[in-house]
Amino acid sequence: MVNTRRCLVLSLLTLCLLLTGLAAMAQEGKLVREMVYSPSLEGNLLGDSPKRAVTIYLPPSYDLEPDRRYPVVYLLHGYTGSNELWTGGSYISGNILYSMRSWLKSGKVKEMILVMPNSHNKFRGSFYTNSITTGGWADFIAKDLVEYIDNHYRTLPQRESRAVIGHSMGGYGGIKLGLLYPDVFGCMGGLAGIYHFDEERMKKDSGSYAFCSTLESWNQFYGLSWQTQAMFAEAAAFAPNPDKPPFYCDFPYTYTDTKPRKIVKNEEAYKRFQEHDLLRLAEKRIDVLRNMRAIYVDCGTSDELIDDARKLHQKLEDLGVKHVYREFPGSHICCVMTSTGEALEVFSNAMAFEPVVSVEPRGKLAITWGEIRRRR
């Protein structure tokens, strides 16, 4: 009899501990890691796998409310980073899981799904750009990954409930993808991003670009500083050349063939870089910008990219585009999680948390994303 009671007490204690653990897990949400195959990355000249690691954050109520659907924010990492950057790796020194718990508790950020893809390639960064050399990285995010997430998770699959934002190289990607895929993303942003390839910057880096143009092997690439490696990543994304192994790209500056060697502008490559300048792209897509539900831009005042942020801010002001702009004391990597929280607060007040109903031309009411299907 005594043993029976002891067993019963132990069982009840075990059950209580289990329920307490489940309740704690529910309060902070959870992280899911998946491998997602991207047709857009097939056949890239670097041999990078089209199968990409993706980390998905699911909010506390996701498993408790099986009929509820959520908006989605795509978080893009910076150069040399990966999806693990957001969960305690590399320079961010934070964990999105615990940060979200704090932001949700404050009431400033609402429950949402966060998607963090790995866009690291052989050049250590894709710049979230479609390139014959590196693959269709923009399409991977905006098409393949969005489709996968909508098909496998309980999302609100509509532009009004999607946002894209990132840090550094990811900041470039956040603004670029928002401009190029307005039917996919209704909110966009950049944290300490690079946005502008003006004459001053390009000329300042002309010697480094010219030096890069002389290298002939991957072993040489691996011995470079990350700053110089980033120039290869830019060139492969913006000025790919499938006829120029082993790097399959052109640089905006090179050397003359005759001695004494001089640095000269590669006009064709230079022009192609300019085509990926986001301030120029913004001028061509004013209607897209004005139709965004929210745009968030920030940067630290001691960040080497502060001029990029200020120029983007001024461009948006000149174009009459509403946006949130913030500067703070700090460097390039000091406050990434804080900035992310500020952006998610803005998006929480801008994204749709319910299906958006539109009126078709013939007057028929329709849910913009079609028939609702049950997903896990």
Tab-separated table of C-alpha atoms in Angstrom:
chain	number	residue	atom	x	y	z
A	1	MET	CA	0.000	0.000	0.000
A	2	VAL	CA	2.828	2.358	0.964
A	3	ASN	CA	4.701	1.529	-2.237
A	4	THR	CA	1.567	2.186	-4.256
A	5	ARG	CA	1.195	5.614	-2.672
A	6	ARG	CA	4.853	6.395	-3.302
A	7	CYS	CA	4.498	5.423	-6.938
A	8	LEU	CA	1.411	7.589	-7.238
A	9	VAL	CA	3.164	10.574	-5.647
A	10	LEU	CA	6.212	10.131	-7.887
A	11	SER	CA	3.980	9.872	-10.948
A	12	LEU	CA	2.166	13.067	-9.992
A	13	LEU	CA	5.453	14.881	-9.389
A	14	THR	CA	6.783	13.701	-12.745
A	15	LEU	CA	3.602	14.868	-14.441
A	16	CYS	CA	3.826	18.267	-12.722
A	17	LEU	CA	7.447	18.672	-13.794
A	18	LEU	CA	6.561	17.686	-17.344
A	19	LEU	CA	3.669	20.135	-17.480
A	20	THR	CA	5.835	22.862	-15.974
A	21	GLY	CA	8.485	22.222	-18.610
A	22	LEU	CA	5.935	22.283	-21.406
A	23	ALA	CA	4.456	25.507	-20.050
A	24	ALA	CA	7.897	27.100	-19.929
A	25	MET	CA	8.589	26.011	-23.501
A	26	ALA	CA	5.239	27.378	-24.606
A	27	GLN	CA	6.022	30.740	-23.031
A	28	GLU	CA	9.198	31.226	-25.057
A	29	GLY	CA	8.297	29.591	-28.357
A	30	LYS	CA	10.670	27.238	-30.124
A	31	LEU	CA	13.232	26.958	-32.893
A	32	VAL	CA	12.900	24.496	-35.766
A	33	ARG	CA	15.770	23.722	-38.134
A	34	GLU	CA	15.106	22.458	-41.644
A	35	MET	CA	16.891	21.868	-44.940
A	36	VAL	CA	15.089	23.541	-47.833
A	37	TYR	CA	15.808	22.684	-51.460
A	38	SER	CA	15.973	25.689	-53.797
A	39	PRO	CA	15.530	25.182	-57.556
A	40	SER	CA	16.758	28.773	-58.002
A	41	LEU	CA	20.229	27.791	-56.775
A	42	GLU	CA	20.631	24.800	-59.086
A	43	GLY	CA	23.535	24.909	-61.521
A	44	ASN	CA	25.455	27.770	-59.905
A	45	LEU	CA	29.056	27.947	-61.092
A	46	LEU	CA	30.522	27.739	-57.584
A	47	GLY	CA	29.143	24.279	-56.902
A	48	ASP	CA	27.271	25.465	-53.803
A	49	SER	CA	24.480	23.155	-52.697
A	50	PRO	CA	20.911	24.216	-53.530
A	51	LYS	CA	19.874	22.586	-50.253
A	52	ARG	CA	19.942	25.298	-47.602
A	53	ALA	CA	19.722	25.265	-43.827
A	54	VAL	CA	16.891	27.378	-42.446
A	55	THR	CA	16.026	28.192	-38.831
A	56	ILE	CA	12.365	28.931	-38.073
A	57	TYR	CA	11.147	30.572	-34.889
A	58	LEU	CA	7.599	29.603	-33.898
A	59	PRO	CA	5.798	31.776	-31.310
A	60	PRO	CA	4.510	30.523	-27.923
A	61	SER	CA	0.914	29.961	-29.049
A	62	TYR	CA	1.811	28.056	-32.225
A	63	ASP	CA	1.325	24.562	-30.767
A	64	LEU	CA	-1.456	25.649	-28.417
A	65	GLU	CA	-3.745	27.236	-31.029
A	66	PRO	CA	-3.772	24.898	-34.051
A	67	ASP	CA	-6.206	27.049	-36.039
A	68	ARG	CA	-4.273	30.276	-35.671
A	69	ARG	CA	-2.178	31.749	-38.491
A	70	TYR	CA	0.733	34.137	-38.253
A	71	PRO	CA	2.561	36.838	-40.218
A	72	VAL	CA	6.149	36.046	-41.178
A	73	VAL	CA	9.346	38.091	-41.000
A	74	TYR	CA	12.394	36.932	-42.981
A	75	LEU	CA	15.662	37.782	-41.185
A	76	LEU	CA	18.758	37.973	-43.410
A	77	HIS	CA	22.256	37.603	-41.963
A	78	GLY	CA	25.350	39.592	-42.857
A	79	TYR	CA	28.517	38.769	-44.772
A	80	THR	CA	30.449	35.721	-43.439
A	81	GLY	CA	27.377	34.774	-41.363
A	82	SER	CA	24.720	32.079	-41.575
A	83	ASN	CA	21.306	31.286	-40.138
A	84	GLU	CA	23.021	30.360	-36.862
A	85	LEU	CA	23.976	34.011	-36.431
A	86	TRP	CA	20.516	34.731	-35.041
A	87	THR	CA	20.597	31.984	-32.422
A	88	GLY	CA	23.785	32.772	-30.542
A	89	GLY	CA	26.518	32.391	-33.119
A	90	SER	CA	29.121	34.847	-34.398
A	91	TYR	CA	29.039	38.552	-33.634
A	92	ILE	CA	25.425	39.137	-32.608
A	93	SER	CA	26.009	37.468	-29.222
A	94	GLY	CA	22.319	36.967	-28.661
A	95	ASN	CA	19.594	34.414	-29.208
A	96	ILE	CA	16.437	35.333	-31.067
A	97	LEU	CA	14.468	32.816	-29.002
A	98	TYR	CA	15.204	34.588	-25.719
A	99	SER	CA	15.006	38.032	-27.300
A	100	MET	CA	11.534	37.295	-28.639
A	101	ARG	CA	10.449	36.131	-25.195
A	102	SER	CA	11.489	39.509	-23.790
A	103	TRP	CA	9.940	41.518	-26.628
A	104	LEU	CA	6.648	39.638	-26.395
A	105	LYS	CA	6.552	40.144	-22.639
A	106	SER	CA	6.972	43.895	-23.137
A	107	GLY	CA	3.906	43.916	-25.378
A	108	LYS	CA	5.692	45.910	-28.084
A	109	VAL	CA	6.182	42.945	-30.431
A	110	LYS	CA	3.332	40.636	-31.416
A	111	GLU	CA	3.495	36.895	-32.041
A	112	MET	CA	4.886	36.073	-35.469
A	113	ILE	CA	6.954	33.485	-37.301
A	114	LEU	CA	10.596	34.358	-37.993
A	115	VAL	CA	12.516	32.683	-40.826
A	116	MET	CA	16.322	32.771	-40.890
A	117	PRO	CA	17.912	31.242	-44.033
A	118	ASN	CA	21.562	30.357	-44.558
A	119	SER	CA	22.789	32.426	-47.504
A	120	HIS	CA	26.495	31.720	-47.030
A	121	ASN	CA	28.246	30.617	-50.225
A	122	LYS	CA	31.773	29.924	-51.432
A	123	PHE	CA	32.471	33.674	-51.484
A	124	ARG	CA	31.147	33.823	-47.869
A	125	GLY	CA	28.095	35.846	-48.863
A	126	SER	CA	25.499	36.026	-51.627
A	127	PHE	CA	24.361	39.664	-51.379
A	128	TYR	CA	20.872	38.223	-51.898
A	129	THR	CA	21.205	38.787	-55.631
A	130	ASN	CA	20.422	36.640	-58.661
A	131	SER	CA	23.648	35.847	-60.501
A	132	ILE	CA	24.616	33.303	-63.119
A	133	THR	CA	27.790	32.734	-61.096
A	134	THR	CA	26.437	32.325	-57.574
A	135	GLY	CA	22.831	31.332	-58.305
A	136	GLY	CA	19.415	32.901	-57.849
A	137	TRP	CA	19.718	34.040	-54.244
A	138	ALA	CA	16.980	36.660	-54.497
A	139	ASP	CA	14.595	34.091	-55.954
A	140	PHE	CA	15.632	31.576	-53.300
A	141	ILE	CA	14.330	33.895	-50.580
A	142	ALA	CA	11.360	35.541	-52.291
A	143	LYS	CA	10.072	32.525	-54.219
A	144	ASP	CA	11.391	29.126	-53.116
A	145	LEU	CA	11.648	29.792	-49.392
A	146	VAL	CA	8.423	31.785	-49.106
A	147	GLU	CA	6.562	29.009	-50.919
A	148	TYR	CA	8.100	26.363	-48.660
A	149	ILE	CA	7.243	28.212	-45.464
A	150	ASP	CA	3.676	28.908	-46.615
A	151	ASN	CA	3.218	25.236	-47.518
A	152	HIS	CA	4.616	23.821	-44.283
A	153	TYR	CA	3.628	26.294	-41.583
A	154	ARG	CA	0.460	28.114	-40.597
A	155	THR	CA	1.270	31.455	-42.147
A	156	LEU	CA	-0.852	34.281	-43.453
A	157	PRO	CA	0.380	33.899	-47.049
A	158	GLN	CA	-0.148	37.469	-48.243
A	159	ARG	CA	2.182	40.426	-48.802
A	160	GLU	CA	0.373	42.363	-46.092
A	161	SER	CA	1.632	39.807	-43.569
A	162	ARG	CA	5.239	39.428	-44.750
A	163	ALA	CA	8.347	41.464	-44.014
A	164	VAL	CA	12.002	41.137	-44.976
A	165	ILE	CA	14.897	42.742	-43.108
A	166	GLY	CA	18.521	42.017	-42.320
A	167	HIS	CA	21.820	43.296	-40.979
A	168	SER	CA	24.810	44.547	-43.000
A	169	MET	CA	24.784	42.478	-46.225
A	170	GLY	CA	21.360	41.354	-45.014
A	171	GLY	CA	20.334	45.013	-44.784
A	172	TYR	CA	21.159	45.326	-48.463
A	173	GLY	CA	19.071	42.208	-49.069
A	174	GLY	CA	16.147	43.466	-47.004
A	175	ILE	CA	15.811	46.685	-49.000
A	176	LYS	CA	16.573	45.038	-52.348
A	177	LEU	CA	14.079	42.188	-51.981
A	178	GLY	CA	11.409	44.598	-50.806
A	179	LEU	CA	11.945	46.727	-53.910
A	180	LEU	CA	12.083	43.794	-56.342
A	181	TYR	CA	9.262	41.658	-54.911
A	182	PRO	CA	6.496	44.040	-53.774
A	183	ASP	CA	3.841	41.368	-54.343
A	184	VAL	CA	5.618	39.158	-51.803
A	185	PHE	CA	6.687	41.597	-49.070
A	186	GLY	CA	4.612	44.396	-47.588
A	187	CYS	CA	7.283	45.593	-45.120
A	188	MET	CA	11.032	45.899	-45.524
A	189	GLY	CA	14.071	47.179	-43.699
A	190	GLY	CA	17.817	47.397	-43.362
A	191	LEU	CA	20.030	47.417	-40.275
A	192	ALA	CA	23.464	48.946	-40.909
A	193	GLY	CA	23.261	47.979	-44.562
A	194	ILE	CA	25.316	48.873	-47.607
A	195	TYR	CA	23.069	50.532	-50.176
A	196	HIS	CA	25.087	52.830	-52.406
A	197	PHE	CA	27.949	52.331	-54.889
A	198	ASP	CA	28.779	55.956	-55.630
A	199	GLU	CA	31.832	57.288	-57.462
A	200	GLU	CA	33.592	58.259	-54.230
A	201	ARG	CA	33.339	54.812	-52.666
A	202	MET	CA	34.243	52.952	-55.837
A	203	LYS	CA	37.261	55.151	-56.512
A	204	LYS	CA	38.434	54.815	-52.920
A	205	ASP	CA	38.436	51.021	-53.312
A	206	SER	CA	39.825	51.042	-56.861
A	207	GLY	CA	43.239	49.700	-55.823
A	208	SER	CA	41.706	46.770	-53.957
A	209	TYR	CA	39.374	45.944	-56.846
A	210	ALA	CA	42.310	46.062	-59.268
A	211	PHE	CA	44.342	43.782	-56.996
A	212	CYS	CA	41.445	41.310	-56.856
A	213	SER	CA	41.367	41.201	-60.644
A	214	THR	CA	44.913	39.775	-60.688
A	215	LEU	CA	44.242	36.722	-58.496
A	216	GLU	CA	44.017	33.342	-60.180
A	217	SER	CA	43.300	30.680	-57.553
A	218	TRP	CA	40.991	29.931	-54.640
A	219	ASN	CA	44.009	29.424	-52.392
A	220	GLN	CA	44.820	33.088	-52.941
A	221	PHE	CA	41.232	34.024	-52.079
A	222	TYR	CA	41.326	32.069	-48.823
A	223	GLY	CA	44.402	34.025	-47.725
A	224	LEU	CA	42.694	37.418	-48.041
A	225	SER	CA	41.137	39.552	-45.333
A	226	TRP	CA	37.353	39.281	-45.078
A	227	GLN	CA	37.052	42.858	-46.365
A	228	THR	CA	38.846	41.924	-49.592
A	229	GLN	CA	36.951	38.646	-49.859
A	230	ALA	CA	33.744	40.697	-49.717
A	231	MET	CA	34.801	42.445	-52.919
A	232	PHE	CA	34.794	39.064	-54.663
A	233	ALA	CA	31.317	38.409	-53.283
A	234	GLU	CA	30.131	41.768	-54.637
A	235	ALA	CA	31.691	41.190	-58.046
A	236	ALA	CA	30.264	37.673	-58.354
A	237	ALA	CA	26.803	38.976	-57.455
A	238	PHE	CA	26.805	42.213	-59.477
A	239	ALA	CA	29.176	41.547	-62.392
A	240	PRO	CA	29.210	37.784	-63.036
A	241	ASN	CA	31.208	36.484	-65.979
A	242	PRO	CA	30.707	32.769	-66.775
A	243	ASP	CA	33.670	32.869	-69.164
A	244	LYS	CA	36.207	33.918	-66.552
A	245	PRO	CA	37.202	31.057	-64.217
A	246	PRO	CA	37.934	30.372	-61.452
A	247	PHE	CA	35.946	33.230	-59.867
A	248	TYR	CA	33.564	33.874	-62.779
A	249	CYS	CA	33.298	37.620	-62.230
A	250	ASP	CA	34.618	40.999	-63.349
A	251	PHE	CA	35.812	43.867	-61.175
A	252	PRO	CA	34.991	47.563	-61.667
A	253	TYR	CA	38.701	48.426	-61.684
A	254	THR	CA	41.660	46.562	-63.125
A	255	TYR	CA	45.239	47.141	-64.306
A	256	THR	CA	46.490	48.046	-67.751
A	257	ASP	CA	48.354	45.305	-69.608
A	258	THR	CA	51.300	47.559	-70.432
A	259	LYS	CA	53.988	48.751	-68.033
A	260	PRO	CA	54.058	50.820	-65.964
A	261	ARG	CA	50.749	49.280	-64.901
A	262	LYS	CA	48.006	51.725	-64.059
A	263	ILE	CA	44.623	51.291	-62.437
A	264	VAL	CA	41.828	51.810	-64.945
A	265	LYS	CA	38.068	51.600	-64.748
A	266	ASN	CA	36.390	48.552	-66.262
A	267	GLU	CA	33.456	50.482	-67.691
A	268	GLU	CA	31.183	47.490	-68.273
A	269	ALA	CA	31.673	46.020	-64.800
A	270	TYR	CA	31.385	49.461	-63.221
A	271	LYS	CA	28.068	50.035	-64.977
A	272	ARG	CA	26.750	46.677	-63.763
A	273	PHE	CA	27.651	47.574	-60.174
A	274	GLN	CA	25.629	50.764	-60.548
A	275	GLU	CA	22.613	48.742	-61.638
A	276	HIS	CA	22.612	47.182	-58.161
A	277	ASP	CA	22.830	50.524	-56.352
A	278	LEU	CA	19.697	50.639	-54.190
A	279	LEU	CA	19.396	54.424	-54.217
A	280	ARG	CA	19.172	54.280	-58.006
A	281	LEU	CA	16.726	51.388	-57.822
A	282	ALA	CA	14.584	53.330	-55.352
A	283	GLU	CA	14.217	56.172	-57.852
A	284	LYS	CA	12.813	53.707	-60.379
A	285	ARG	CA	10.356	52.103	-57.956
A	286	ILE	CA	8.742	55.012	-56.159
A	287	ASP	CA	5.270	53.453	-56.325
A	288	VAL	CA	6.620	50.294	-54.691
A	289	LEU	CA	8.115	52.321	-51.856
A	290	ARG	CA	4.951	54.318	-51.283
A	291	ASN	CA	2.888	51.138	-51.197
A	292	MET	CA	4.991	49.580	-48.423
A	293	ARG	CA	3.176	49.195	-45.127
A	294	ALA	CA	6.396	49.941	-43.242
A	295	ILE	CA	10.061	50.666	-43.989
A	296	TYR	CA	12.641	50.568	-41.199
A	297	VAL	CA	16.261	51.770	-41.482
A	298	ASP	CA	18.840	52.265	-38.733
A	299	CYS	CA	22.583	52.461	-38.151
A	300	GLY	CA	25.116	53.292	-35.437
A	301	THR	CA	26.729	56.717	-35.611
A	302	SER	CA	30.237	55.209	-35.395
A	303	ASP	CA	29.456	52.566	-38.025
A	304	GLU	CA	31.494	52.826	-41.214
A	305	LEU	CA	28.214	52.450	-43.120
A	306	ILE	CA	26.443	55.392	-41.463
A	307	ASP	CA	26.711	57.424	-44.680
A	308	ASP	CA	24.816	54.694	-46.543
A	309	ALA	CA	21.999	54.827	-44.008
A	310	ARG	CA	21.849	58.624	-44.120
A	311	LYS	CA	21.819	58.679	-47.898
A	312	LEU	CA	19.017	56.101	-48.044
A	313	HIS	CA	17.080	58.067	-45.428
A	314	GLN	CA	17.528	61.276	-47.428
A	315	LYS	CA	16.532	59.550	-50.661
A	316	LEU	CA	13.309	58.293	-49.074
A	317	GLU	CA	12.652	61.787	-47.709
A	318	ASP	CA	13.213	63.329	-51.156
A	319	LEU	CA	10.836	60.803	-52.727
A	320	GLY	CA	8.165	61.503	-50.124
A	321	VAL	CA	8.239	57.944	-48.781
A	322	LYS	CA	7.141	57.357	-45.186
A	323	HIS	CA	9.653	55.371	-43.180
A	324	VAL	CA	11.160	54.962	-39.726
A	325	TYR	CA	14.786	56.065	-39.474
A	326	ARG	CA	16.911	55.707	-36.358
A	327	GLU	CA	20.509	56.461	-35.442
A	328	PHE	CA	22.103	55.329	-32.196
A	329	PRO	CA	25.530	55.590	-30.532
A	330	GLY	CA	27.432	52.481	-31.515
A	331	SER	CA	29.407	50.516	-34.072
A	332	HIS	CA	28.504	48.083	-36.825
A	333	ILE	CA	27.924	45.081	-34.591
A	334	CYS	CA	27.139	46.519	-31.171
A	335	CYS	CA	23.349	46.519	-31.158
A	336	VAL	CA	22.045	44.081	-33.759
A	337	MET	CA	19.478	42.399	-31.512
A	338	THR	CA	18.266	45.736	-30.132
A	339	SER	CA	17.806	47.034	-33.680
A	340	THR	CA	15.994	43.847	-34.658
A	341	GLY	CA	13.578	44.329	-31.775
A	342	GLU	CA	12.931	47.947	-32.794
A	343	ALA	CA	12.184	46.827	-36.350
A	344	LEU	CA	9.859	44.026	-35.247
A	345	GLU	CA	7.951	46.531	-33.115
A	346	VAL	CA	7.413	48.699	-36.209
A	347	PHE	CA	6.361	45.672	-38.259
A	348	SER	CA	4.014	44.515	-35.480
A	349	ASN	CA	2.078	47.740	-35.935
A	350	ALA	CA	2.103	47.540	-39.733
A	351	MET	CA	1.590	43.909	-40.792
A	352	ALA	CA	-1.847	42.323	-41.092
A	353	PHE	CA	-2.548	39.694	-38.424
A	354	GLU	CA	-5.718	38.499	-40.151
A	355	PRO	CA	-6.501	37.486	-43.770
A	356	VAL	CA	-6.906	40.572	-45.930
A	357	VAL	CA	-10.149	40.626	-47.886
A	358	SER	CA	-10.099	42.376	-51.241
A	359	VAL	CA	-12.755	43.130	-53.839
A	360	GLU	CA	-12.201	41.618	-57.271
A	361	PRO	CA	-12.961	43.677	-60.415
A	362	ARG	CA	-16.394	42.038	-60.801
A	363	GLY	CA	-17.264	42.882	-57.236
A	364	LYS	CA	-16.739	39.420	-55.789
A	365	LEU	CA	-15.166	39.296	-52.337
A	366	ALA	CA	-12.051	37.148	-52.172
A	367	ILE	CA	-9.432	36.368	-49.559
A	368	THR	CA	-6.212	37.513	-51.202
A	369	TRP	CA	-4.307	34.291	-50.600
A	370	GLY	CA	-7.050	31.918	-51.702
A	371	GLU	CA	-8.454	28.902	-49.975
A	372	ILE	CA	-7.150	28.234	-46.483
A	373	ARG	CA	-5.473	24.867	-46.037
A	374	ARG	CA	-4.611	23.266	-42.768
A	375	ARG	CA	-0.884	23.135	-42.150
A	376	ARG	CA	1.091	21.933	-39.232
